[in-house]
Coordinates of C-alpha atoms in Angstrom, one line a residue:
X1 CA -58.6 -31.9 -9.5
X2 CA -57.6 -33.7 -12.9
X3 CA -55.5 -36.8 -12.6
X4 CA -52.3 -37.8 -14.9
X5 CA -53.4 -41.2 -14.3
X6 CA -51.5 -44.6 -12.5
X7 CA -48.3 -43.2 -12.6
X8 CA -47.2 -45.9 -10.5
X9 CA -47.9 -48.5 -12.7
X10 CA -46.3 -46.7 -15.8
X11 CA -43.2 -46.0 -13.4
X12 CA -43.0 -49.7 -12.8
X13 CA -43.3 -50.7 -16.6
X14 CA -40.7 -48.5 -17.5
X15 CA -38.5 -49.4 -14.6
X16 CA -38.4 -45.3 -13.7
X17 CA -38.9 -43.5 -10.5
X18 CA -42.7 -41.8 -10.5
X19 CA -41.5 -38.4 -10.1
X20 CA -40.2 -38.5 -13.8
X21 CA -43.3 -39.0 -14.8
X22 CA -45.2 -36.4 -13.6
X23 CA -46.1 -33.3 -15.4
X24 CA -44.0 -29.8 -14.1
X25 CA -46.5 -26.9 -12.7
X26 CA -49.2 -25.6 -15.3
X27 CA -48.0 -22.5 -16.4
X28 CA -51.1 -21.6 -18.1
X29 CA -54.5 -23.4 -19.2
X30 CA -57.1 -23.1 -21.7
X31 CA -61.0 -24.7 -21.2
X32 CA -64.3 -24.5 -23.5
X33 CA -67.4 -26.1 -22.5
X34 CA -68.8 -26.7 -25.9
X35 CA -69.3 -30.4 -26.6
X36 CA -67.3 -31.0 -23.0
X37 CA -68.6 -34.7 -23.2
X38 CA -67.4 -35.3 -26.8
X39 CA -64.1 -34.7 -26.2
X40 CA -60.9 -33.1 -24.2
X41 CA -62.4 -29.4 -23.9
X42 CA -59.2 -28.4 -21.7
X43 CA -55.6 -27.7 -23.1
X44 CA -52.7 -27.1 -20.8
X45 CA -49.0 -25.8 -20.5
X46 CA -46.3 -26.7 -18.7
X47 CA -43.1 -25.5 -16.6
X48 CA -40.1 -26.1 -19.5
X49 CA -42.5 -28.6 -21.7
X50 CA -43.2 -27.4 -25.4
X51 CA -46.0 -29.5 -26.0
X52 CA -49.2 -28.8 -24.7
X53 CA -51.8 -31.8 -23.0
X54 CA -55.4 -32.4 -23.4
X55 CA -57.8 -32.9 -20.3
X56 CA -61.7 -34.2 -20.4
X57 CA -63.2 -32.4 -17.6
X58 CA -66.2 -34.7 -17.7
X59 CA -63.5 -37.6 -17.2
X60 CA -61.5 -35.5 -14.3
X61 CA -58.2 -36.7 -16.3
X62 CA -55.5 -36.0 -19.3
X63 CA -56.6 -36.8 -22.5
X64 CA -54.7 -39.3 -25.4
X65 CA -53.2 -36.9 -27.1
X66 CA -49.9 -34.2 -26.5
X67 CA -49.8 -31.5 -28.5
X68 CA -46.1 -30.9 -30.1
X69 CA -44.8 -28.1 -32.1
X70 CA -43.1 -28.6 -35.3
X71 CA -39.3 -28.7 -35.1
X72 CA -39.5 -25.9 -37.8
X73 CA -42.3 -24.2 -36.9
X74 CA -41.3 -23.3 -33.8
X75 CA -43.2 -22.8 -30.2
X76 CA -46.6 -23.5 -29.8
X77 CA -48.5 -21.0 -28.0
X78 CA -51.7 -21.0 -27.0
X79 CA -54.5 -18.2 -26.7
X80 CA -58.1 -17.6 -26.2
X81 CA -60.5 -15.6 -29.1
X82 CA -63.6 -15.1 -28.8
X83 CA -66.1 -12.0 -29.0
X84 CA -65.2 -9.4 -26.2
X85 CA -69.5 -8.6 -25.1
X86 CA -70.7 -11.8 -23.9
X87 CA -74.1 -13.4 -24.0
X88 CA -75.8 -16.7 -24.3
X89 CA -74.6 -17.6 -27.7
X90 CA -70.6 -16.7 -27.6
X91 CA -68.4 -18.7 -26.7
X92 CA -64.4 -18.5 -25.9
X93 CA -62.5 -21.2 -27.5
X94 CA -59.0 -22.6 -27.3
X95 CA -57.0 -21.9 -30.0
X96 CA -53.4 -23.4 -31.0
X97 CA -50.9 -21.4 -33.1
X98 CA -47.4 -21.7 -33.9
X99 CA -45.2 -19.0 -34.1

């Protein structure tokens, strides 16, 4: 489980009911475990959100930093590349595109 942090606390700085706070449902996630203890290695969507959030996995929680498309870019998607045979050197990584 990955935490959004004391939501109580910013609720109560911002004079706002918790609930507003919170994220909506994930609608769809992306995760690499290349240099996991570096940085966020997890990128997620969300129910009627266009930005996307960064997670450490190591930490259990969200990252610093929301991901937000360009105004005239358009939607950010997100997508996984990688090579299709697997073995001990390939990795899948998370990749963000506007289009």
């Amino acid at each position: 489980e990955l935490s959004q942090g004391t939501l109580v606390k910013k609720a109560k700085a911002l004079r706002v009911n918790k609930r507003e706070l919170k994220l909506t449902p994930a609608t769809d996630f992306v995760a690499t475990e290349a240099r996991e203890k570096d940085w966020c290695n997890i990128l997620s969507s969300h129910k009627g959100d266009s930005a996307c959030y960064t997670w450490s996995f190591t930490n259990r929680a969200i990252g610093k930093f929301a991901l937000r498309p360009d105004k005239e870019l358009g939607a950010l998607a997100v997508k996984k590349v990688g090579l299709k045979k697997r073995n001990l050197t390939t990795y899948d990584f998370p990749v963000a595109t506007c289009v």
